[in-house]
PDB file of C-alpha atoms in Angstrom:
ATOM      1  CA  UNK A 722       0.000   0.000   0.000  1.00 51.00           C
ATOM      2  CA  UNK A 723       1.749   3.204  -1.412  1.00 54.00           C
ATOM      3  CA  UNK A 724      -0.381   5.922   1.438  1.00 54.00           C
ATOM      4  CA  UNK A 725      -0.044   9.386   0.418  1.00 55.00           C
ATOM      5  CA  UNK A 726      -2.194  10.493   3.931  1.00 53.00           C
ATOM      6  CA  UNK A 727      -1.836  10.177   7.643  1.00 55.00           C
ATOM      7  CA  UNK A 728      -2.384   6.685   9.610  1.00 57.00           C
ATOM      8  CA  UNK A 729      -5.679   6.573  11.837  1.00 58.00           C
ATOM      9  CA  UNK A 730      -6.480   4.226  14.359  1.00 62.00           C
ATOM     10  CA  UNK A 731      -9.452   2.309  13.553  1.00 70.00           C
ATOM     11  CA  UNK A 732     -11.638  -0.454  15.218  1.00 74.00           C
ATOM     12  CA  UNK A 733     -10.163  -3.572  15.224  1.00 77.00           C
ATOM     13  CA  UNK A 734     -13.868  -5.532  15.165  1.00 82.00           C
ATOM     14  CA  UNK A 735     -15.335  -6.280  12.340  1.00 86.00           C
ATOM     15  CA  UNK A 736     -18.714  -5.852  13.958  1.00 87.00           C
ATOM     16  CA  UNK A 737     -18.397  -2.367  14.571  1.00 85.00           C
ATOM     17  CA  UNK A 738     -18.003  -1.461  10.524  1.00 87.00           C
ATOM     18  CA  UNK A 739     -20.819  -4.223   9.725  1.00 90.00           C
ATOM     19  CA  UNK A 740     -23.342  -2.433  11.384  1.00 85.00           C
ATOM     20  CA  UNK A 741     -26.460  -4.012   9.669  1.00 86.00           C
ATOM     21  CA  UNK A 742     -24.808  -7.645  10.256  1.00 90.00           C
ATOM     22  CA  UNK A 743     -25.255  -7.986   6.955  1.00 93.00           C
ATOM     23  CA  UNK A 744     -21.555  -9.576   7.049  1.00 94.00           C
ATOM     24  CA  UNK A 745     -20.196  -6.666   4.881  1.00 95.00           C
ATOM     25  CA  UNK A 746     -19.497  -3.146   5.171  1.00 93.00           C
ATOM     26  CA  UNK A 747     -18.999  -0.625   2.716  1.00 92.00           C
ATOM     27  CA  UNK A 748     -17.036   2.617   1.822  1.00 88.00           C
ATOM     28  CA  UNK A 749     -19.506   4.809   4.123  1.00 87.00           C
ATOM     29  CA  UNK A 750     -19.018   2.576   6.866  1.00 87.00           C
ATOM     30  CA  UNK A 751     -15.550   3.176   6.901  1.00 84.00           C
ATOM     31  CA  UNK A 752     -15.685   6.798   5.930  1.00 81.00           C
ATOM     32  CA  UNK A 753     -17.961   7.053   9.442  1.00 81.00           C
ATOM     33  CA  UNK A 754     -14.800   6.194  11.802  1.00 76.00           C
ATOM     34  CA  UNK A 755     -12.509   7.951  10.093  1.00 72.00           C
ATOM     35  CA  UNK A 756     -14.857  11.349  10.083  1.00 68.00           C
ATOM     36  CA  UNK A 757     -12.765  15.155   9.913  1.00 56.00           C
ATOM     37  CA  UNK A 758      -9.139  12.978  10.378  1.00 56.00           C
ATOM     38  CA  UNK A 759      -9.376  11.770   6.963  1.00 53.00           C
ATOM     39  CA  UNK A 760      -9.520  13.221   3.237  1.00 60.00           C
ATOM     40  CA  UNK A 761     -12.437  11.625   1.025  1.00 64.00           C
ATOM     41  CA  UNK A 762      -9.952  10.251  -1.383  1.00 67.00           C
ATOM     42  CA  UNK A 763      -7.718   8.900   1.626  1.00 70.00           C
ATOM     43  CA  UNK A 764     -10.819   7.188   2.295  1.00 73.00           C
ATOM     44  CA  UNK A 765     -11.216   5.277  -0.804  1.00 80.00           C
ATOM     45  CA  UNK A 766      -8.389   4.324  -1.079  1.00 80.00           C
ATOM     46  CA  UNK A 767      -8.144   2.017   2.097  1.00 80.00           C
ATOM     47  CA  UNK A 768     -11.528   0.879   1.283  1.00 85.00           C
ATOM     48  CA  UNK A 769     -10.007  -0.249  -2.010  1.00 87.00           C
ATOM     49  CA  UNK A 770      -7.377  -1.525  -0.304  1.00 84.00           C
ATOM     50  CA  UNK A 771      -9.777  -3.383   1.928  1.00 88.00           C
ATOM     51  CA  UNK A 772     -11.854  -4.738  -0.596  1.00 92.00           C
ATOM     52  CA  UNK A 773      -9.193  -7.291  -2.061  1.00 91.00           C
ATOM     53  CA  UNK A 774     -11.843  -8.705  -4.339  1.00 95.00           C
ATOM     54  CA  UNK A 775     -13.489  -5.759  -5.778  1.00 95.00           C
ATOM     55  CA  UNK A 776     -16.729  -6.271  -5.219  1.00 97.00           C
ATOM     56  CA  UNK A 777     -17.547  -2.598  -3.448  1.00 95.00           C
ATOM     57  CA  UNK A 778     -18.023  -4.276  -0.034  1.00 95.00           C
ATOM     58  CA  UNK A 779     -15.847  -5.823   2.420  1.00 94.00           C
ATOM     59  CA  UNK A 780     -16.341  -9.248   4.020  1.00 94.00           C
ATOM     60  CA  UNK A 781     -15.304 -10.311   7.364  1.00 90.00           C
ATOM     61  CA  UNK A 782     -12.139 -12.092   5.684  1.00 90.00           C
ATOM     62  CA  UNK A 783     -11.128  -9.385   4.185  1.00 90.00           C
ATOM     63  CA  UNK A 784     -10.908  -7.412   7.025  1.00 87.00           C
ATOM     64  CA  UNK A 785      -8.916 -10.154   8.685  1.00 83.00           C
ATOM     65  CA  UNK A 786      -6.240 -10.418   6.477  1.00 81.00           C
ATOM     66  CA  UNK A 787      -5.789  -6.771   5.453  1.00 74.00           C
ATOM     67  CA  UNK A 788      -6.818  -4.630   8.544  1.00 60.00           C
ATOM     68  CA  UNK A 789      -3.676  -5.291  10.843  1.00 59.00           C
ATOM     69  CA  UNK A 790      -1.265  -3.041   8.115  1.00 55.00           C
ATOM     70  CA  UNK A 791      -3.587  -0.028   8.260  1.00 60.00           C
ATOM     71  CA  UNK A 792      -4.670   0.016  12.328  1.00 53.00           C
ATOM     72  CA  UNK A 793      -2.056   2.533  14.348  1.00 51.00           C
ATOM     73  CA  UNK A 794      -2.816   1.140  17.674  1.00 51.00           C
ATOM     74  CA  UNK A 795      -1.421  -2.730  16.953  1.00 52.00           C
ATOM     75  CA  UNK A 796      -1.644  -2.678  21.253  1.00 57.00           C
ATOM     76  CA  UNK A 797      -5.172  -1.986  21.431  1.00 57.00           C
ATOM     77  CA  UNK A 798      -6.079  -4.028  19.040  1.00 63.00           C
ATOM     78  CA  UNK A 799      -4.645  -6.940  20.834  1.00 62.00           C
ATOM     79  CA  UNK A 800      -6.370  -5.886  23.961  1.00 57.00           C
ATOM     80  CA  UNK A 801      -9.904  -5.556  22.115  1.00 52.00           C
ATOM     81  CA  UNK A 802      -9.885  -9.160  20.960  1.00 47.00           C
TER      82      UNK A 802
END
């Protein structure tokens, strides 16, 4: 991942993006916990980034295998689990 903007820490559960339980979340879901700390095209991209498959939503594995490089707080996430 070539990241032009700044790192924010983000949940680490996959439950608090998905929140219709639907199993997937999607770009606004994301764009929701980043809020003011992030630029709209920062924003995309990680949700591209994300979405390994391209399929404009991200699954539970996904998240899994991708999330770790992009959370700040690797601590808290390991505390949250």
């Amino acid at each position: 991942l070539n990241w032009p903007g700044e790192l924010v820490t983000l949940p680490c559960k996959f439950s608090e993006y998905d929140y219709t339980h639907s199993g997937y979340f999607y770009p606004a879901d994301l764009a929701y916990h980043v809020g003011e700390r992030g630029q709209e095209s920062d924003n995309l991209m990680v949700f591209k980034y994300l979405d390994q498959n391209g399929d404009g939503k991200v699954s539970l594995q996904e998240f899994s295998q991708t999330s770790k490089y992009l959370l700040t707080d690797q601590e808290l996430c390991k505390s949250t689990k």
